[in-house]
Coordinates of C-alpha atoms in Angstrom, one line a residue:
Chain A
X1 CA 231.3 -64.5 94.2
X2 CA 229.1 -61.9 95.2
X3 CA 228.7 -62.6 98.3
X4 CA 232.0 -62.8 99.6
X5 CA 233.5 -59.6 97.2
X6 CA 232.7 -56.9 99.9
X7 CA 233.8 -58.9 102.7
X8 CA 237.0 -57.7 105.0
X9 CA 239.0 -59.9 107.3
X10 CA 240.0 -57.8 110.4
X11 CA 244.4 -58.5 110.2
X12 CA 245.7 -59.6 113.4
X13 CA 248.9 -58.4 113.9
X14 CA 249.6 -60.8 117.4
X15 CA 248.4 -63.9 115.8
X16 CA 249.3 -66.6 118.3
X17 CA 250.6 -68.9 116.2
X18 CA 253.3 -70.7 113.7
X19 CA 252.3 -70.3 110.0
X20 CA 254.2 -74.0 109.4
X21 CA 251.2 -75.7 111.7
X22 CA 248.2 -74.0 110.8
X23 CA 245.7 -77.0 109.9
X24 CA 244.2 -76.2 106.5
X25 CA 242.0 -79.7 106.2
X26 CA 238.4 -80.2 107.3
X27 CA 236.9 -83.4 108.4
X28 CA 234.0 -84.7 106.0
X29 CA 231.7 -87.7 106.4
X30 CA 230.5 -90.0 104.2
X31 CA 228.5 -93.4 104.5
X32 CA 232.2 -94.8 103.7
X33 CA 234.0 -93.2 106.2
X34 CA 235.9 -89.9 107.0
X35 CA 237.7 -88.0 104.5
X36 CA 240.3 -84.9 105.5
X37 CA 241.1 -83.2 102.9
X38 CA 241.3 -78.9 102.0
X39 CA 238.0 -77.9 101.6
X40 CA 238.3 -77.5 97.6
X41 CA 237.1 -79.7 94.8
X42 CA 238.2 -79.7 91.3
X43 CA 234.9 -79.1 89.4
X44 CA 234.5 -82.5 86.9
X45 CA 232.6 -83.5 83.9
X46 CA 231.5 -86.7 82.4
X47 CA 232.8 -90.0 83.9
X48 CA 234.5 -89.9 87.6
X49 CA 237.9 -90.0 87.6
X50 CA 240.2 -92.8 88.2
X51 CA 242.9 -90.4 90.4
X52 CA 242.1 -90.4 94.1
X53 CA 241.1 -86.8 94.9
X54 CA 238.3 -84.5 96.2
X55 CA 235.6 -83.2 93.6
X56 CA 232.4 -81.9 92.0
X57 CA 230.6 -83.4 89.8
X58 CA 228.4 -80.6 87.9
X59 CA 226.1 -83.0 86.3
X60 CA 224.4 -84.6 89.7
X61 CA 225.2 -81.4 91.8
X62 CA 227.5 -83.5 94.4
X63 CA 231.1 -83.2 95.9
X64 CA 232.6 -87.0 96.0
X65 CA 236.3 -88.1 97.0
X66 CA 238.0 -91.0 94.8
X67 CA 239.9 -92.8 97.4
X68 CA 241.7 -95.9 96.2
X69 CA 240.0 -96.0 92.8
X70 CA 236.5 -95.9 94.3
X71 CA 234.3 -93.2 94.4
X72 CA 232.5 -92.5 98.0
X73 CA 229.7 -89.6 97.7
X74 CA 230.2 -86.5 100.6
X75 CA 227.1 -84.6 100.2
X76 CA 224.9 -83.3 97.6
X77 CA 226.0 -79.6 96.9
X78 CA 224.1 -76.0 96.0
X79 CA 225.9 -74.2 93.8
X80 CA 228.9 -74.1 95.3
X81 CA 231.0 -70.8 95.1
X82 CA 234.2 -71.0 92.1
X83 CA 237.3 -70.0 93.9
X84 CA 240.5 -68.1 92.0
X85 CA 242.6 -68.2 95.5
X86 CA 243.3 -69.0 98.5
X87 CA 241.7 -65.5 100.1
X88 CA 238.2 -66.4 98.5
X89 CA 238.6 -70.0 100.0
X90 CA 239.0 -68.4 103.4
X91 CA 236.1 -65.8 103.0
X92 CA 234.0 -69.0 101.6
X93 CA 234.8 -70.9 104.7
X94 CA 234.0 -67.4 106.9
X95 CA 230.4 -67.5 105.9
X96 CA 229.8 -71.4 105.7
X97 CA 229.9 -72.1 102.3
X98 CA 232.5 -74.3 102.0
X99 CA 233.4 -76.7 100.4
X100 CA 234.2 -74.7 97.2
X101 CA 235.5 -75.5 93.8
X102 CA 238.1 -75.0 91.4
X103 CA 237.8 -75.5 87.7
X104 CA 240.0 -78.6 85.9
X105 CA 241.9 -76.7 84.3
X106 CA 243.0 -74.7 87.0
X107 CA 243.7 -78.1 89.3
X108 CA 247.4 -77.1 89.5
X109 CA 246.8 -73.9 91.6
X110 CA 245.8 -76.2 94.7
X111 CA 249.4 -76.1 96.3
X112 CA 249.4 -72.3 95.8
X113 CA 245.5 -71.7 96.8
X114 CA 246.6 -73.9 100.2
X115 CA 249.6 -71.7 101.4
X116 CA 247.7 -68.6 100.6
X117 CA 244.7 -69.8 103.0
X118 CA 247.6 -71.0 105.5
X119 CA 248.5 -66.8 105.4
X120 CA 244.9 -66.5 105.2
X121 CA 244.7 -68.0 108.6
X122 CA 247.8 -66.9 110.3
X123 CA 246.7 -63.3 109.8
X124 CA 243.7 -64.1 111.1
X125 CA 245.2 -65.9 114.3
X126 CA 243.0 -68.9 113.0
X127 CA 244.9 -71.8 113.8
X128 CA 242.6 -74.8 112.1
X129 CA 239.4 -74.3 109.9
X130 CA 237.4 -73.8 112.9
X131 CA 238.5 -70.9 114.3
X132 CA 238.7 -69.7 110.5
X133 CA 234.7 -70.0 110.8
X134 CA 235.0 -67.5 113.2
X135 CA 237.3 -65.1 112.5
X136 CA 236.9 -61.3 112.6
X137 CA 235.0 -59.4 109.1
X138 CA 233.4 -56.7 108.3
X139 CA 231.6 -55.6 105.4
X140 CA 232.8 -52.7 103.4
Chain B
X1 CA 269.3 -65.9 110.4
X2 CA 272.6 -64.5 109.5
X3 CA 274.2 -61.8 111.4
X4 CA 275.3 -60.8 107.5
X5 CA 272.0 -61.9 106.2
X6 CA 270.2 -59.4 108.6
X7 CA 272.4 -56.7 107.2
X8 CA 272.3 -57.3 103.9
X9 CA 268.5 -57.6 104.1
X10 CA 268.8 -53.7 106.1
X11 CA 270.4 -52.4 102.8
X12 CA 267.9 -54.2 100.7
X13 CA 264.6 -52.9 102.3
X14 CA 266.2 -48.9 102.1
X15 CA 266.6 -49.3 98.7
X16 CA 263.9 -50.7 97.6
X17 CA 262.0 -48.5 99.4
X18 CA 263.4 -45.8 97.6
X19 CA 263.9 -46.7 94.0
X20 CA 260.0 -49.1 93.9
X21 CA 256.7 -47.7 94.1
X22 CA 256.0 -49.2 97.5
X23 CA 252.6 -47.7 98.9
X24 CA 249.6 -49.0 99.3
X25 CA 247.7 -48.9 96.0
X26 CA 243.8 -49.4 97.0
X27 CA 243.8 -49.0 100.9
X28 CA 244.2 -45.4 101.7
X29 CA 244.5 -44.3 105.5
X30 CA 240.8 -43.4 105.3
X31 CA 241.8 -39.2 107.1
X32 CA 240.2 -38.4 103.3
X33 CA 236.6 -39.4 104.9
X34 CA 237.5 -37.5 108.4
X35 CA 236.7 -33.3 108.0
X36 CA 238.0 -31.2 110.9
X37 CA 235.4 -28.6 111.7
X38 CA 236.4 -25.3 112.9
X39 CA 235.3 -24.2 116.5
X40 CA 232.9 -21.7 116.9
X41 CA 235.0 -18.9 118.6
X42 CA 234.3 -15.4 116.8
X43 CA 237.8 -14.6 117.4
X44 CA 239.7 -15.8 114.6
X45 CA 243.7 -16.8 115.8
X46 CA 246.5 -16.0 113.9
X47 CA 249.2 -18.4 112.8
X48 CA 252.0 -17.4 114.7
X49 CA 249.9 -17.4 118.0
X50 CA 249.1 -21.2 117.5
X51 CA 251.4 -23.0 119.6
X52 CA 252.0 -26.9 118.8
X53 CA 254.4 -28.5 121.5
X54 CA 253.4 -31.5 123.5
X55 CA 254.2 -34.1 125.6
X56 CA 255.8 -37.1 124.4
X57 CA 257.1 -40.1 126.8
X58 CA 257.1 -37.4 129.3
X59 CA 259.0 -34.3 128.2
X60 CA 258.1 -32.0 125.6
X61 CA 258.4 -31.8 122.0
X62 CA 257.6 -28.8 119.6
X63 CA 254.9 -30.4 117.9
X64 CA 253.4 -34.2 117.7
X65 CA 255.6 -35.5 115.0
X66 CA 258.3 -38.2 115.2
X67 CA 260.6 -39.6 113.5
X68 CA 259.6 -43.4 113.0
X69 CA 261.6 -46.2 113.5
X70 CA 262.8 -47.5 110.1
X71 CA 266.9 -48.0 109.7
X72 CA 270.1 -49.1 111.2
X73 CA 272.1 -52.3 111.2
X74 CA 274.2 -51.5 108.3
X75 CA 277.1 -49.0 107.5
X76 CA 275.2 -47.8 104.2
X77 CA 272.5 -47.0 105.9
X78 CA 274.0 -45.3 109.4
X79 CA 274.2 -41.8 107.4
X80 CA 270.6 -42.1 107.3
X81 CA 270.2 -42.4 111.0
X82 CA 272.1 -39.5 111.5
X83 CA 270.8 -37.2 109.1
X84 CA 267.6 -37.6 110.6
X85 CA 268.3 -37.4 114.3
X86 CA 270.1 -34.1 113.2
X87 CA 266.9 -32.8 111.6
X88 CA 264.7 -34.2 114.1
X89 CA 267.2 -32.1 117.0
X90 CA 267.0 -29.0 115.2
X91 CA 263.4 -29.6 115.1
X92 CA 262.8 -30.4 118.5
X93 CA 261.3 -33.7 118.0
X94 CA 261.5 -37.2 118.9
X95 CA 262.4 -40.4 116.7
X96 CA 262.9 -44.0 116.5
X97 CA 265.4 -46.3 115.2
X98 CA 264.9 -49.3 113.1
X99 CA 265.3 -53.0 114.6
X100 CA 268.3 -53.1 116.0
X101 CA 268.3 -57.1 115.9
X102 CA 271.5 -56.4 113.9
X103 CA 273.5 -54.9 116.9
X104 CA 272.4 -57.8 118.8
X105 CA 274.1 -60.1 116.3
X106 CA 277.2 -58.2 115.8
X107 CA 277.8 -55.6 118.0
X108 CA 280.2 -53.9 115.8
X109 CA 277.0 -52.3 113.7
X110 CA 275.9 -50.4 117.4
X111 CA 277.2 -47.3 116.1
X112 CA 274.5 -46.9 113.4
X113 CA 272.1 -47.0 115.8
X114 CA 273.7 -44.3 118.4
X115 CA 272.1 -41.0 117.5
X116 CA 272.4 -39.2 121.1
X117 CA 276.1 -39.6 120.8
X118 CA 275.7 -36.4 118.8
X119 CA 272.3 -35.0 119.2
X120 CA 269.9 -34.1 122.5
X121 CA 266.5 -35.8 121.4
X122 CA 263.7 -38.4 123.2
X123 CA 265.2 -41.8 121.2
X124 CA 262.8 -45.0 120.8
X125 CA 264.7 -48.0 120.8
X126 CA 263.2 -51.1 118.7
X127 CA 263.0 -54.6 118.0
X128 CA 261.1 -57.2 116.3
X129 CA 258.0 -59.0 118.1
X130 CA 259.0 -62.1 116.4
X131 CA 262.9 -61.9 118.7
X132 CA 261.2 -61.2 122.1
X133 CA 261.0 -65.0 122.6
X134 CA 264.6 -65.6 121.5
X135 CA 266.7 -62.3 123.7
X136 CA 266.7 -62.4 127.1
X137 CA 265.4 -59.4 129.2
X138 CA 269.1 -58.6 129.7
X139 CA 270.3 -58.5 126.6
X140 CA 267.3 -56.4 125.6
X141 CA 267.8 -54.0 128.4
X142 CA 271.7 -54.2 127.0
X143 CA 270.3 -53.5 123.5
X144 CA 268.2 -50.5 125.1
X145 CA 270.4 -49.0 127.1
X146 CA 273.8 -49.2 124.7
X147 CA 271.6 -46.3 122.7
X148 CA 270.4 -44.6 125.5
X149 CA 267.1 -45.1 124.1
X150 CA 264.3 -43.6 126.1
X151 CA 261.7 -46.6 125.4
X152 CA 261.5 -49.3 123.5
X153 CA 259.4 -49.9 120.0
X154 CA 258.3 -53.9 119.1
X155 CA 257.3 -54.2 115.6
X156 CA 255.0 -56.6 115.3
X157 CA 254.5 -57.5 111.5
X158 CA 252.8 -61.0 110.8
X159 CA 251.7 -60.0 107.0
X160 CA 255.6 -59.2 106.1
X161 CA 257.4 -62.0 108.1
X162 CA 254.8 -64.0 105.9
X163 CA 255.8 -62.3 102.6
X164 CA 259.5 -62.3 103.7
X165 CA 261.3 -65.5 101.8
X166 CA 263.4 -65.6 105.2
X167 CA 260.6 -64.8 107.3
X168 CA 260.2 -65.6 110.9
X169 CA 256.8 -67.1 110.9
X170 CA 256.2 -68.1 114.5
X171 CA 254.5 -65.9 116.8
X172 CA 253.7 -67.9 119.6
X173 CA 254.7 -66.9 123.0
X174 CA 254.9 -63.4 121.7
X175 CA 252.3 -61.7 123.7
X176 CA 254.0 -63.2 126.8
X177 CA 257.3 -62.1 126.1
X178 CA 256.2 -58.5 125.6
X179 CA 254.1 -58.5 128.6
X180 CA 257.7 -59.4 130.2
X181 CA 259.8 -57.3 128.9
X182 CA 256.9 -54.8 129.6
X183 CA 257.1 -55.8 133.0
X184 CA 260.6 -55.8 134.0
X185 CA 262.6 -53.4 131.4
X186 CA 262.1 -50.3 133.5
X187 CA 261.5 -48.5 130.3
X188 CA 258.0 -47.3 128.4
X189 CA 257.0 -50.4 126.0
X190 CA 255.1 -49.3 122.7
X191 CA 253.9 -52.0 120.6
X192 CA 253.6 -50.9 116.9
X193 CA 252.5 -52.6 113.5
X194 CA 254.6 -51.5 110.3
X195 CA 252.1 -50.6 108.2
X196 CA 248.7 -52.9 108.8
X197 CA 247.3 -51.7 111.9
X198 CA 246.7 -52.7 115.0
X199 CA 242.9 -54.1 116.0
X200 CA 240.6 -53.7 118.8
X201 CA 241.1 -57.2 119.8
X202 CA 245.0 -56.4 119.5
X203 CA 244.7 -53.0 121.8
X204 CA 242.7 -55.0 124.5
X205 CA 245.2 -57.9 124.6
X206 CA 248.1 -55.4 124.9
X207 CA 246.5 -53.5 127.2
X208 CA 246.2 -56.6 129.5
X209 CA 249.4 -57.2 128.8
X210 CA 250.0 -54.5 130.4
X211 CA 252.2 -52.0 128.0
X212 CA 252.8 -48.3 128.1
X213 CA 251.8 -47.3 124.5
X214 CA 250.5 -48.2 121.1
X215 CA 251.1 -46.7 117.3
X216 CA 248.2 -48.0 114.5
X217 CA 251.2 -48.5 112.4
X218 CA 248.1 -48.4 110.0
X219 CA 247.8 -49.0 105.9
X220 CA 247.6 -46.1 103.2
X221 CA 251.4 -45.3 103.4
X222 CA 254.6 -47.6 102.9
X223 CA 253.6 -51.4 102.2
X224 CA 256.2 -53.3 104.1
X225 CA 254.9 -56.4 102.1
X226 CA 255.0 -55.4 98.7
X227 CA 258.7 -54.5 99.4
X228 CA 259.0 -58.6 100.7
X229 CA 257.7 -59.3 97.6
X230 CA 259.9 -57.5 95.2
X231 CA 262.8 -59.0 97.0
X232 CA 261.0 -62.2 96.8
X233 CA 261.0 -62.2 93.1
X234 CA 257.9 -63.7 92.3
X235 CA 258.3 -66.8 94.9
X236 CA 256.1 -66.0 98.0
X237 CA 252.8 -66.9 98.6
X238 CA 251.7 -63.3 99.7
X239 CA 251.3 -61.3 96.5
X240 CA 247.3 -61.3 96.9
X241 CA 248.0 -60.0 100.8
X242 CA 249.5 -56.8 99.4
X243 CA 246.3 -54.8 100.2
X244 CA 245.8 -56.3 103.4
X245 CA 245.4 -54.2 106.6
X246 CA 243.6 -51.9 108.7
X247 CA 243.7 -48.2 107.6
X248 CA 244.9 -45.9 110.2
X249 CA 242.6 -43.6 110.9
X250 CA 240.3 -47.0 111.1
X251 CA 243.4 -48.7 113.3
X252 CA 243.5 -45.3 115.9
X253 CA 239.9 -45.1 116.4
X254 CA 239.9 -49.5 117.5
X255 CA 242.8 -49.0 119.6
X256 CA 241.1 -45.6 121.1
X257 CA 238.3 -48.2 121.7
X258 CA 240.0 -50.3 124.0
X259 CA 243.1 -48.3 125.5
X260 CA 243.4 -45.8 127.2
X261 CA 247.4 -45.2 127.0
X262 CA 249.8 -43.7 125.2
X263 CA 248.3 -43.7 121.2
X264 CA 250.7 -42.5 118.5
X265 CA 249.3 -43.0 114.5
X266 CA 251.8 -43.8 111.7
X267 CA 250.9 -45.1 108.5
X268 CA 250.9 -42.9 105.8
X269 CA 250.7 -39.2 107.3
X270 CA 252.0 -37.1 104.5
X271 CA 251.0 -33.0 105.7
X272 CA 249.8 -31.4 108.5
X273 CA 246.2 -31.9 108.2
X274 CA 246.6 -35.7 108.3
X275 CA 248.7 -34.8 112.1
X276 CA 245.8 -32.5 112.8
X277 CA 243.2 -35.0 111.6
X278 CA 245.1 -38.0 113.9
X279 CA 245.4 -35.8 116.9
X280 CA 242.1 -34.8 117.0
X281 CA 240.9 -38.5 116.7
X282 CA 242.9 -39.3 119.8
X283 CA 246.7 -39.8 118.8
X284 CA 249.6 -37.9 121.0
X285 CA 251.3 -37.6 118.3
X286 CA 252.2 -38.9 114.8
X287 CA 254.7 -41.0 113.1
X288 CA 256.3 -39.9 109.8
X289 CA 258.1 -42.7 108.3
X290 CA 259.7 -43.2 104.4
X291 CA 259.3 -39.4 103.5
X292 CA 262.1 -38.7 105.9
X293 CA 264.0 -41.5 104.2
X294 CA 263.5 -40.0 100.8
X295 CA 264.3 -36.5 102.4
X296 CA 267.4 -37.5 103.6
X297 CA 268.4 -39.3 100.4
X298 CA 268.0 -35.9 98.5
X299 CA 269.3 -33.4 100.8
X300 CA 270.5 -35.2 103.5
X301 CA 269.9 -33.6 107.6
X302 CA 268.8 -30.1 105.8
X303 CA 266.2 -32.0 103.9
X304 CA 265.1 -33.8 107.0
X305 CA 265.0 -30.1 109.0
X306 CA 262.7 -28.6 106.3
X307 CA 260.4 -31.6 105.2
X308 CA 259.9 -31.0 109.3
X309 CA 259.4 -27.7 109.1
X310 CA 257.0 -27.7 105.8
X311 CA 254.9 -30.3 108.1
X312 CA 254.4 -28.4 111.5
X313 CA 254.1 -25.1 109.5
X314 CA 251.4 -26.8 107.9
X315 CA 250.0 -28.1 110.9
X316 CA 250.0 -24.4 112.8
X317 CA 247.8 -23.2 109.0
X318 CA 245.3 -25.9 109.9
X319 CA 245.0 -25.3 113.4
X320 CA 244.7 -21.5 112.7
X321 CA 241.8 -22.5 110.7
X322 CA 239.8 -24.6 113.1
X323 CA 240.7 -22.0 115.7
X324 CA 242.9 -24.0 117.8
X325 CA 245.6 -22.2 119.8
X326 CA 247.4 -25.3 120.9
X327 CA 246.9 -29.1 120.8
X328 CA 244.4 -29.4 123.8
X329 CA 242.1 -27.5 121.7
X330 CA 242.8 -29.6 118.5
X331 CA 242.1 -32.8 120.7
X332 CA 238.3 -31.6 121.4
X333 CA 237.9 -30.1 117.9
X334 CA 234.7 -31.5 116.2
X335 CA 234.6 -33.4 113.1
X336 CA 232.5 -35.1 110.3
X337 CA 233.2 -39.1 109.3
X338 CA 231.7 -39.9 105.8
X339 CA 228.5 -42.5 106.1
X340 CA 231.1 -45.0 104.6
X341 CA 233.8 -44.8 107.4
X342 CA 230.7 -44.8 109.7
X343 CA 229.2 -47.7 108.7
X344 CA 232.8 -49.4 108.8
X345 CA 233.3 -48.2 112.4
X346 CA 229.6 -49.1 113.3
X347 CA 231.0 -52.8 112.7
X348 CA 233.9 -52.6 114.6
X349 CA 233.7 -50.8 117.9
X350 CA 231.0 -51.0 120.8
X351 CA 227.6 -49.0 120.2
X352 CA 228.9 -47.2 123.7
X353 CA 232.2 -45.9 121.9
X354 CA 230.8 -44.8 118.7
X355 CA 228.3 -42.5 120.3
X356 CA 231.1 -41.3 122.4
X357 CA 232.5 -40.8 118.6
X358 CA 229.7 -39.0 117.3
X359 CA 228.9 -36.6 119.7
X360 CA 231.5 -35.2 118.5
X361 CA 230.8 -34.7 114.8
X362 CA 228.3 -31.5 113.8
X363 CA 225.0 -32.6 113.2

């Protein structure tokens, strides 16, 4: 969380855009396939779960989607960064260190933590997760 | 949107803005870090030789203050309007009227908008960024000319629409349309922000588009969305937004960066010295927003007058002390930035323009 405390989007106040079709998915490969999803796993424990979804499995260090029961392995992870809302998921994104992840218990903030990045974006002028990579901050 | 839902929302955003605790809490206009340094003439000037009047959309005011834009569209709040273009007359300065989006819907609320029925002053016209798509230049000029405005304001104000639970949330187009209207209203265009500043990359896209002027409109006064979200009530999206923006001494110096037009700072200028400060960063002159409101509320037009008065007399104190006998001087006055306004600044403009900054701060 450190490194993405001190970090300062630059507000655009002519963003170029509708805040209903900002894109807040990202593409992610696996040997299965492509996955879209946000780019925030719920942080998991033990045995996979049966739910379809996007997560992290602390044990082996790797983010996995569930899709249709069956579990299809994205990438292997380093430490990824524990997100409270949609802001840090944006400055997380800024600097490349996405996917992030959330804790179980806190699975039911998705919906909230995916319209704040979607306001995140807008006033940003950052109309897909791309452009979100590259998006005006400063340091203060 | 409602023509009544527009009005009601008018009413709404006065009083809540006068009964809530709606500034910024953490982001501060960032004047603290700027010191004015005193020339070195020997001759020290005396206050009532200081002489404060300047131009302002071509004509001259007594000192660079306005009124800004914040009300209208409802009969509650037309008293307001009025008290303050009384003040503002006796003072000899200019103002602004809030959106008047609410005229265009019904053009029975015009009145609350016509000041210069009464009063001889420079008036700015205004409406939303988000309705230039939707008015045609016609009606706009209508809307323009039905107050005799002298120019016309566009609010542009992305971080409230998004906080606002009615919120128009769709900009595109926007920079087009106000290139238009620039282009064929026949009157000065200023593009402002409501209270989360304006950008580099925002001055150099208006200034392609090819307006007249630019306010900061810049954070560290009145938080336009924390007032969305009382009304909100806990539904919006936005809450963690509510310290979102660019400062306005941070927002002038970026705009100063990339245009070279008319500059005006509001955001959170509360005495003189912030006015001084702003002018001799490279604003013609200063906005002065929701203590006018809160004036008004307590002592109506007089309160306005001497809230106005207080402000330039401060003003003439400060530029007594820097030795300053008029606002040409105050605009090549020296000055120290703190090393962490610097360093912020040092991110955000060309190498080019912060030397050009900093050859004017004492060494």
């Amino acid at each position: 969380m450190d490194k993405i405390k001190n970090l300062r989007f630059v507000y655009c106040a002519l963003p170029d855009l509708d805040l209903a079709s900002i894109k807040t998915e990202e593409e992610f490969d696996s040997a299965e396939g492509k996955f879209i999803s946000l780019p925030l796993a719920v942080e998991v424990e033990g045995n996979h779960p049966k739910r379809d979804g996007f997560f992290y499995f602390k044990e082996k260090d790797e983010f996995f989607f569930v899709d249709k029961g069956k579990k299809k392995i994205i990438r292997r992870a380093s430490s990824p960064i524990l997100v409270k809302d949609g802001v840090d998921l944006a400055k997380c994104i800024r600097i490349g260190a996405e996917p992030c992840i959330i804790k179980s218990s806190e699975e039911g903030k998705i919906p909230s933590i995916r319209e704040e990045l979607r306001i995140a974006m807008f006033l940003t002028n950052s109309k897909d997760i791309e452009a979100l990579r590259n998006a005006e901050i400063y340091v203060v | 949107m409602s023509g009544d839902q527009t009005k009601s929302r008018k009413l709404e955003h006065v009083q809540l803005s006068l009964s809530r605790d709606v500034q910024f809490k953490t982001l501060t206009t960032l004047f603290e870090q700027v010191d004015l340094l005193p020339n070195g003439s020997p001759e020290k000037i005396n206050i009532s030789s200081v002489r404060t009047g300047t131009k302002f959309l071509g004509k001259m005011i007594n000192a660079p203050i306005f009124a800004s834009g914040m009300t209208g569209g409802h009969e509650q709040v037309a008293k307001i309007n009025f008290d303050i273009a009384e003040g503002i007359s006796e003072a000899g300065l200019a103002m602004g009227v809030g959106s008047q989006r609410a005229m265009i819907e019904d053009p029975s609320l015009a009145y609350t908008y016509d000041v210069k029925k009464e009063h001889d002053l420079i008036l700015m016209g205004n409406l939303g960024a988000a309705q230039t798509t939707k008015y045609s230049i016609d009606k706009i000029d209508g809307m323009v000319s039905g107050i005799e405005a002298d120019a016309l304001c566009i609010h542009t104000n992305p971080g409230q629409e998004a906080a606002q639970p009615e919120g128009n949330i769709d900009f595109r187009g926007v920079t087009s349309a106000i290139s238009e209207i620039s282009s064929k209203l026949g009157k000065p265009v200023i593009v402002k922000e409501v209270g989360n500043g304006i950008s580099r990359d925002v001055a150099l896209r208006l200034r392609n588009a090819g307006i007249y002027g630019i306010d900061a409109g810049g954070s560290g006064g009145t938080n336009w969305i924390a007032i969305e979200l009382y009304r909100s009530k806990g539904k919006s999206n936005a809450e963690i937004f509510k310290e979102w923006g660019i400062p306005t001494a941070q927002s002038l110096i970026e705009i100063k960066s990339s245009f070279d037009g008319f500059v005006t700072a509001t955001g959170g200028i509360r005495s003189g010295k912030d006015v001084a400060k702003a002018v001799a960063l490279g604003a013609d002159a200063c906005g002065i927003g929701m203590p006018l409101v809160q004036a008004q509320s307590k002592a109506g037009a007089t309160g306005v007058h001497d809230y106005l008065t207080n402000i330039i007399e401060e003003l003439k104190a400060e530029m007594a002390r820097l030795n300053c006998r008029n606002i040409e001087d105050l605009k090549k006055i020296r000055f120290n930035i703190s090393p962490y306004f610097t360093d912020i600044l040092r991110q955000r403009i060309s190498e080019g323009k912060l030397n050009l900054l900093m050859n004017r701060t004492k060494h």
